[in-house]
Structure formats: structure tokens, C-alpha cells
């Protein structure tokens, strides 16, 4: 893998303790921006609590993985990291509202 891209729905807002309305779409690209199939992504909430479903996922034929982020009970900015093998992790954010 050469790059991790947040393809859809970074920076959403949702009520604390609920899932974001639109799933997060993550794309993994190889050299020459070629989509990579079967790459394992590890997702970890870093602030705000909550969880991903699934927590570990493989990319599909278009190099994409789709996950649902359920926010924790912290109001304000929630962050999470996405890791793929040896690439630097990518941070995504969402905002929890009361």
C-alpha cells in the first residue's frame, strides 16, 4: 500500500452514544493510485470513546472499506486512527453533540 484516503464522510456530527448517519469509506491505494483489494485496516478510537463496526476490515475490489462509527459519550471532538501495515496512521474526526 502507498496511501490511505478518507473517501467519504470525515468530520460528521451526531448525538453522543449513537452511530454516525453515514458510514465512513476508506480507500487504500497502491503505487500509481491503483486500488488495492484485500488490505487489512485496523481502526481505533483515540478520543471520545465509542467503537467501529467492524474494528478490522479488508478492502474490496475497488480498494474501499466501509465502517460504521458509533460515538462514545464525550461531547465535542472525537478522533480515531486508521492503520494499514507500515503506512503512517490517518486520523479521522467526528463531533459528538448532547
CSV table of C-alpha atoms in Angstrom, one decimal:
chain,number,residue,atom,x,y,z
A,1,UNK,CA,0.0,0.0,0.0
A,2,UNK,CA,1.1,3.5,-0.8
A,3,UNK,CA,-1.7,5.6,0.7
A,4,UNK,CA,-4.8,5.7,2.9
A,5,UNK,CA,-7.5,8.1,1.8
A,6,UNK,CA,-10.8,9.0,3.6
A,7,UNK,CA,-13.0,8.7,0.6
A,8,UNK,CA,-16.3,9.7,2.3
A,9,UNK,CA,-17.7,11.3,5.4
A,10,UNK,CA,-15.0,12.5,7.6
A,11,UNK,CA,-16.0,15.3,10.1
A,12,UNK,CA,-19.6,14.3,10.7
A,13,UNK,CA,-21.7,15.3,13.7
A,14,UNK,CA,-24.0,13.0,15.7
A,15,UNK,CA,-25.6,12.7,19.1
A,16,UNK,CA,-23.2,11.1,21.7
A,17,UNK,CA,-23.7,7.4,22.0
A,18,UNK,CA,-25.1,7.0,18.5
A,19,UNK,CA,-23.7,5.8,15.2
A,20,UNK,CA,-22.8,8.4,12.6
A,21,UNK,CA,-25.6,8.6,10.0
A,22,UNK,CA,-23.3,7.9,7.0
A,23,UNK,CA,-20.7,5.2,7.1
A,24,UNK,CA,-17.0,6.1,6.8
A,25,UNK,CA,-15.4,5.0,3.5
A,26,UNK,CA,-11.7,4.4,3.5
A,27,UNK,CA,-9.7,3.7,0.3
A,28,UNK,CA,-6.3,2.1,0.1
A,29,UNK,CA,-4.2,2.8,-3.0
A,30,UNK,CA,-1.0,1.2,-4.2
A,31,UNK,CA,1.7,2.7,-6.4
A,32,UNK,CA,0.2,4.7,-9.3
A,33,UNK,CA,-3.1,5.2,-7.3
A,34,UNK,CA,-4.2,1.7,-8.1
A,35,UNK,CA,-7.0,0.5,-5.7
A,36,UNK,CA,-5.8,-2.4,-3.5
A,37,UNK,CA,-8.0,-5.4,-2.7
A,38,UNK,CA,-7.8,-7.4,0.4
A,39,UNK,CA,-5.8,-5.0,2.6
A,40,UNK,CA,-6.5,-5.2,6.3
A,41,UNK,CA,-7.3,-1.9,8.1
A,42,UNK,CA,-7.2,-1.5,11.8
A,43,UNK,CA,-9.4,1.2,13.3
A,44,UNK,CA,-9.0,2.5,16.8
A,45,UNK,CA,-10.9,5.3,18.6
A,46,UNK,CA,-8.4,7.6,20.2
A,47,UNK,CA,-10.5,10.2,21.9
A,48,UNK,CA,-14.2,10.4,22.9
A,49,UNK,CA,-14.8,6.7,23.3
A,50,UNK,CA,-17.1,4.7,21.0
A,51,UNK,CA,-16.4,1.9,18.6
A,52,UNK,CA,-16.2,0.9,15.0
A,53,UNK,CA,-18.1,-1.9,13.3
A,54,UNK,CA,-16.2,-3.9,12.2
A,55,UNK,CA,-13.0,-3.0,14.1
A,56,UNK,CA,-10.8,-4.7,11.5
A,57,UNK,CA,-11.9,-4.9,7.9
A,58,UNK,CA,-10.5,-5.8,4.5
A,59,UNK,CA,-10.7,-3.6,1.4
A,60,UNK,CA,-12.9,-4.7,-1.5
A,61,UNK,CA,-12.1,-4.8,-5.2
A,62,UNK,CA,-12.3,-1.0,-5.5
A,63,UNK,CA,-9.8,-0.6,-2.6
A,64,UNK,CA,-12.5,0.5,-0.3
A,65,UNK,CA,-13.6,-0.5,3.2
A,66,UNK,CA,-16.9,0.7,4.8
A,67,UNK,CA,-17.2,1.1,8.5
A,68,UNK,CA,-19.8,2.5,11.0
A,69,UNK,CA,-18.5,4.7,13.8
A,70,UNK,CA,-20.6,4.8,17.0
A,71,UNK,CA,-19.6,7.7,19.1
A,72,UNK,CA,-18.9,7.4,22.8
A,73,UNK,CA,-20.4,9.6,25.5
A,74,UNK,CA,-18.0,12.5,25.2
A,75,UNK,CA,-19.4,15.8,23.8
A,76,UNK,CA,-17.1,17.5,21.4
A,77,UNK,CA,-14.4,16.3,19.0
A,78,UNK,CA,-13.9,12.6,18.8
A,79,UNK,CA,-10.9,11.2,16.9
A,80,UNK,CA,-9.9,7.8,15.6
A,81,UNK,CA,-6.9,6.4,13.7
A,82,UNK,CA,-6.8,4.1,10.7
A,83,UNK,CA,-3.7,1.9,10.3
A,84,UNK,CA,-2.5,-0.1,7.3
A,85,UNK,CA,0.7,-2.1,7.6
A,86,UNK,CA,3.7,0.2,7.7
A,87,UNK,CA,2.0,3.4,6.5
A,88,UNK,CA,1.6,6.4,8.9
A,89,UNK,CA,-1.9,6.3,10.5
A,90,UNK,CA,-4.6,8.6,9.3
A,91,UNK,CA,-6.8,10.5,11.7
A,92,UNK,CA,-10.5,11.0,11.3
A,93,UNK,CA,-12.8,13.1,13.4
A,94,UNK,CA,-16.4,13.4,14.3
A,95,UNK,CA,-18.3,15.7,16.7
A,96,UNK,CA,-20.5,14.4,19.5
A,97,UNK,CA,-23.4,16.6,20.5
A,98,UNK,CA,-25.5,16.4,23.7
